[in-house]
mmCIF file of C-alpha atoms in Angstrom:
data_model
loop_
_atom_site.group_PDB
_atom_site.id
_atom_site.type_symbol
_atom_site.label_atom_id
_atom_site.label_comp_id
_atom_site.label_asym_id
_atom_site.label_seq_id
_atom_site.Cartn_x
_atom_site.Cartn_y
_atom_site.Cartn_z
ATOM 1 C CA MET A 3 9.008 -4.649 17.529
ATOM 2 C CA ARG A 4 7.447 -3.338 14.322
ATOM 3 C CA LEU A 5 8.502 -0.106 12.649
ATOM 4 C CA ARG A 6 6.087 2.786 13.214
ATOM 5 C CA SER A 7 3.676 3.419 10.343
ATOM 6 C CA ASP A 8 4.742 7.037 9.828
ATOM 7 C CA ILE A 9 8.410 6.074 9.544
ATOM 8 C CA TRP A 10 7.679 3.170 7.199
ATOM 9 C CA VAL A 11 5.523 5.369 4.912
ATOM 10 C CA ALA A 12 8.190 8.094 4.772
ATOM 11 C CA ALA A 13 10.810 5.507 3.801
ATOM 12 C CA TYR A 14 8.498 3.951 1.201
ATOM 13 C CA LEU A 15 7.828 7.336 -0.411
ATOM 14 C CA ARG A 16 11.590 7.934 -0.610
ATOM 15 C CA ARG A 17 12.085 4.459 -2.126
ATOM 16 C CA CYS A 18 9.576 5.253 -4.869
ATOM 17 C CA ALA A 19 11.161 8.657 -5.510
ATOM 18 C CA SER A 20 14.610 7.066 -5.821
ATOM 19 C CA ALA A 21 13.225 4.959 -8.700
ATOM 20 C CA ASP A 22 11.654 8.054 -10.319
ATOM 21 C CA VAL A 23 8.169 6.749 -9.552
ATOM 22 C CA ALA A 24 5.459 9.166 -8.407
ATOM 23 C CA ALA A 25 4.006 8.249 -5.021
ATOM 24 C CA TYR A 26 1.641 10.289 -2.879
ATOM 25 C CA LEU A 27 0.373 10.144 0.656
ATOM 26 C CA ARG A 28 -3.395 10.252 0.181
ATOM 27 C CA ARG A 29 -4.428 9.621 3.774
ATOM 28 C CA ARG A 30 -2.471 9.925 6.995
ATOM 29 C CA GLY A 31 -3.409 7.365 9.618
ATOM 30 C CA ALA A 32 -2.330 6.618 13.160
ATOM 31 C CA ALA A 33 1.403 7.363 13.402
ATOM 32 C CA GLU A 34 2.340 4.449 15.626
ATOM 33 C CA ALA A 35 0.391 1.518 14.239
ATOM 34 C CA GLY A 36 -2.097 2.481 11.525
ATOM 35 C CA ALA A 37 -2.667 -0.107 8.812
ATOM 36 C CA ILE A 38 -1.081 0.856 5.483
ATOM 37 C CA PHE A 39 -2.740 0.312 2.107
ATOM 38 C CA ILE A 40 -0.819 0.821 -1.133
ATOM 39 C CA LYS A 41 -2.669 1.499 -4.390
ATOM 40 C CA ILE A 42 -0.714 1.032 -7.604
ATOM 41 C CA ASP A 43 -2.239 2.970 -10.510
ATOM 42 C CA ARG A 44 -0.963 1.956 -13.953
ATOM 43 C CA LEU A 45 -2.551 5.111 -15.438
ATOM 44 C CA ASP A 46 -4.596 3.060 -17.900
ATOM 45 C CA GLY A 47 -7.693 2.493 -15.758
ATOM 46 C CA SER A 48 -6.250 -0.538 -13.991
ATOM 47 C CA ALA A 49 -4.938 -0.687 -10.460
ATOM 48 C CA ALA A 50 -3.764 -3.031 -7.754
ATOM 49 C CA LEU A 51 -4.414 -2.666 -4.049
ATOM 50 C CA PHE A 52 -2.075 -4.067 -1.427
ATOM 51 C CA ALA A 53 -3.103 -4.516 2.207
ATOM 52 C CA PRO A 54 -1.210 -5.606 5.305
ATOM 53 C CA ALA A 55 -0.550 -9.341 5.196
ATOM 54 C CA PRO A 56 -2.110 -11.487 7.926
ATOM 55 C CA GLN A 57 -0.122 -11.617 11.171
ATOM 56 C CA SER A 58 0.359 -15.349 10.625
ATOM 57 C CA GLU A 59 2.651 -14.438 7.705
ATOM 58 C CA ALA A 60 4.896 -12.098 9.768
ATOM 59 C CA ARG A 61 8.652 -12.560 9.398
ATOM 60 C CA GLU A 62 11.525 -11.280 11.504
ATOM 61 C CA ASP A 63 13.556 -10.115 8.494
ATOM 62 C CA VAL A 64 10.853 -7.846 6.993
ATOM 63 C CA ALA A 65 9.446 -4.664 8.547
ATOM 64 C CA ARG A 66 6.025 -5.039 6.900
ATOM 65 C CA LEU A 67 4.546 -7.649 4.606
ATOM 66 C CA PHE A 68 1.747 -6.972 2.140
ATOM 67 C CA SER A 69 -0.650 -9.076 0.144
ATOM 68 C CA ARG A 70 -2.815 -8.276 -2.848
ATOM 69 C CA ALA A 71 -6.292 -7.262 -1.629
ATOM 70 C CA HIS A 72 -8.040 -8.874 -4.608
ATOM 71 C CA ARG A 73 -7.911 -12.061 -6.633
ATOM 72 C CA ASP A 74 -6.866 -10.807 -10.079
ATOM 73 C CA ASP A 75 -3.485 -9.231 -10.766
ATOM 74 C CA TRP A 76 -5.134 -5.954 -11.829
ATOM 75 C CA ILE A 77 -8.601 -4.559 -11.187
ATOM 76 C CA ASP A 78 -10.576 -1.575 -12.397
ATOM 77 C CA ASP A 79 -9.504 1.663 -10.696
ATOM 78 C CA ALA A 80 -13.083 2.242 -9.491
ATOM 79 C CA ALA A 81 -13.094 -1.167 -7.776
ATOM 80 C CA ALA A 82 -9.889 -0.287 -5.939
ATOM 81 C CA GLU A 83 -11.409 3.016 -4.794
ATOM 82 C CA ALA A 84 -14.589 1.260 -3.612
ATOM 83 C CA ARG A 85 -12.495 -1.154 -1.559
ATOM 84 C CA LEU A 86 -10.610 1.751 0.035
ATOM 85 C CA VAL A 87 -13.909 3.394 1.024
ATOM 86 C CA LYS A 88 -14.934 0.158 2.793
ATOM 87 C CA GLU A 89 -11.573 -0.113 4.529
ATOM 88 C CA ILE A 90 -11.781 3.486 5.806
ATOM 89 C CA ALA A 91 -15.263 2.813 7.198
ATOM 90 C CA PHE A 92 -13.860 -0.216 9.035
ATOM 91 C CA ASP A 93 -10.609 1.436 10.206
ATOM 92 C CA PRO A 94 -10.479 5.256 10.131
ATOM 93 C CA ASP A 95 -6.827 5.189 11.315
ATOM 94 C CA LEU A 96 -5.452 3.619 8.131
ATOM 95 C CA TRP A 97 -2.896 5.103 5.759
ATOM 96 C CA ILE A 98 -3.268 5.218 1.967
ATOM 97 C CA VAL A 99 -0.321 5.650 -0.366
ATOM 98 C CA GLU A 100 -0.908 5.866 -4.113
ATOM 99 C CA VAL A 101 1.813 4.996 -6.587
ATOM 100 C CA GLU A 102 1.553 5.964 -10.255
ATOM 101 C CA ASP A 103 3.644 3.696 -12.434
ATOM 102 C CA ARG A 104 2.775 2.420 -15.907
ATOM 103 C CA ALA A 105 4.973 -0.636 -15.266
ATOM 104 C CA GLY A 106 3.011 -1.459 -12.114
ATOM 105 C CA ARG A 107 6.010 -1.680 -9.802
ATOM 106 C CA ASN A 108 5.169 -1.767 -6.097
ATOM 107 C CA PHE A 109 8.501 -2.011 -4.202
ATOM 108 C CA LEU A 110 6.783 -4.051 -1.451
ATOM 109 C CA ASP A 111 7.633 -7.231 0.413
ATOM 110 C CA LEU A 112 4.788 -9.582 -0.589
ATOM 111 C CA VAL A 113 3.459 -12.898 0.657
#
């Protein structure tokens, strides 16, 4: 059974805070099973967007897996925002967490 989205997001925000990294809940989604998107803002105009990994990548030892939602390591902040607008139109129950970190740390389990 997968951890509820609201519990996972609360724990992720605490994880970022414990590393002295600013993280904000920008959009609250469905508490039980809303998809979670993480935007990493390096505060220099570049960003990275992480989306839920495909179910085929699921692992028993990890609560949630993420994958980069774009090809390049970093994209323009405006491109990340445009992608989030599309995702909201497709799934209005999604969560968005934004992390501000010049080093670009994400604290996520990635595929």
